[in-house]
Coordinates of C-alpha atoms in Angstrom, one line a residue:
M1 CA 0.0 0.0 0.0
N2 CA 1.4 3.4 -1.0
T3 CA 1.4 6.6 1.0
S4 CA -1.4 8.2 -1.1
S5 CA -3.7 5.2 -0.5
V6 CA -3.1 5.4 3.3
L7 CA -3.8 9.1 3.3
K8 CA -7.0 8.5 1.3
W9 CA -8.2 6.1 3.9
V10 CA -7.3 8.5 6.7
T11 CA -8.9 11.6 5.1
G12 CA -11.9 9.4 4.0
G13 CA -12.4 8.3 7.6
I14 CA -12.1 11.9 8.9
E15 CA -14.7 13.0 6.3
A16 CA -17.0 10.2 7.3
F17 CA -16.8 11.3 10.9
F18 CA -17.7 14.8 10.0
A19 CA -20.6 13.5 8.0
I20 CA -22.3 12.6 11.3
P21 CA -25.3 14.9 11.4
L22 CA -25.0 17.8 13.8
L23 CA -22.0 16.4 15.7
G24 CA -19.7 16.8 12.8
W25 CA -20.9 20.3 12.0
L26 CA -20.7 21.4 15.7
I27 CA -17.1 20.1 16.1
Y28 CA -16.0 21.5 12.7
T29 CA -17.5 25.0 13.3
H30 CA -16.4 25.3 17.0
T31 CA -12.8 24.4 16.3
F32 CA -12.5 26.7 13.3
P33 CA -9.9 27.4 11.9
G34 CA -7.8 24.6 13.4
L35 CA -9.6 21.6 12.0
F36 CA -10.3 23.4 8.7
L37 CA -6.6 24.0 8.2
L38 CA -5.7 20.5 9.3
L39 CA -8.2 18.9 6.8
L40 CA -7.2 21.3 4.1
G41 CA -3.6 20.5 4.6
L42 CA -4.2 16.7 4.6
H43 CA -6.2 16.9 1.4
I44 CA -3.5 19.0 -0.3
V45 CA -0.8 16.6 0.7
T46 CA -2.9 13.6 -0.4
L47 CA -3.5 15.4 -3.8
V48 CA 0.2 16.0 -4.3
L49 CA 1.1 12.4 -3.5
S50 CA -1.8 11.1 -5.7
I51 CA -0.5 13.1 -8.6
K52 CA 3.1 11.9 -7.9
D53 CA 1.9 8.3 -7.7
G54 CA -0.2 8.6 -10.8
K55 CA -3.4 7.8 -8.8
N56 CA -6.9 9.1 -8.9
K57 CA -7.0 12.7 -7.6
H58 CA -10.8 13.4 -7.7
G59 CA -11.4 12.6 -4.0
S60 CA -8.6 14.9 -2.8
I61 CA -9.8 17.8 -5.0
L62 CA -13.4 17.3 -3.7
G63 CA -11.9 17.2 -0.2
I64 CA -10.4 20.6 -0.7
V65 CA -13.7 22.0 -1.8
T66 CA -15.5 20.3 1.0
A67 CA -13.1 21.7 3.6
C68 CA -13.9 25.1 2.3
L69 CA -17.7 24.7 2.3
A70 CA -18.2 22.4 5.3
W71 CA -19.5 25.2 7.5
I72 CA -22.7 25.4 5.5
P73 CA -25.0 23.0 7.4
I74 CA -26.8 20.8 4.8
I75 CA -24.3 21.3 2.0
G76 CA -21.4 20.5 4.2
W77 CA -23.0 17.3 5.5
I78 CA -23.8 16.0 1.9
M79 CA -20.3 17.0 0.7
H80 CA -18.6 15.2 3.6
M81 CA -20.6 12.0 2.8
I82 CA -19.7 12.2 -0.9
T83 CA -16.1 13.0 -0.3
A84 CA -15.7 10.2 2.3
L85 CA -17.2 7.7 -0.1
L86 CA -15.1 8.9 -3.1
L87 CA -11.8 8.9 -1.1
M88 CA -12.4 5.4 0.3
V89 CA -13.3 4.0 -3.2
D90 CA -10.2 5.6 -4.6
A91 CA -8.1 4.1 -1.8
K92 CA -9.6 0.6 -2.4
R93 CA -9.0 0.9 -6.2
S94 CA -5.4 1.9 -5.6
E95 CA -4.9 -1.2 -3.3
R96 CA -6.4 -3.5 -6.0
A97 CA -4.1 -2.0 -8.7
I98 CA -1.1 -2.7 -6.5
E99 CA -2.1 -6.3 -5.9
M100 CA -2.4 -7.1 -9.6

């Protein structure tokens, strides 16, 4: 498993946590800008490593957008869910590509 896949699992898990209705939004907005900057940084690092490894970068790009829009209650919740799913699917596909 390469570093970009591991980071996709990590960021996907964090995104899934923040997709928990109300709890994720409360934590995200009450720790602003700390968590925002952490998530944004993780998504940027994951994007750079994905590009370097020649892997899918869509989840990381959406993660950057999600980090910026997560403070909007319903939109942020939906975007966290979609981003978590996309990152985890990307990570699983990367693992399968390595196994073959």
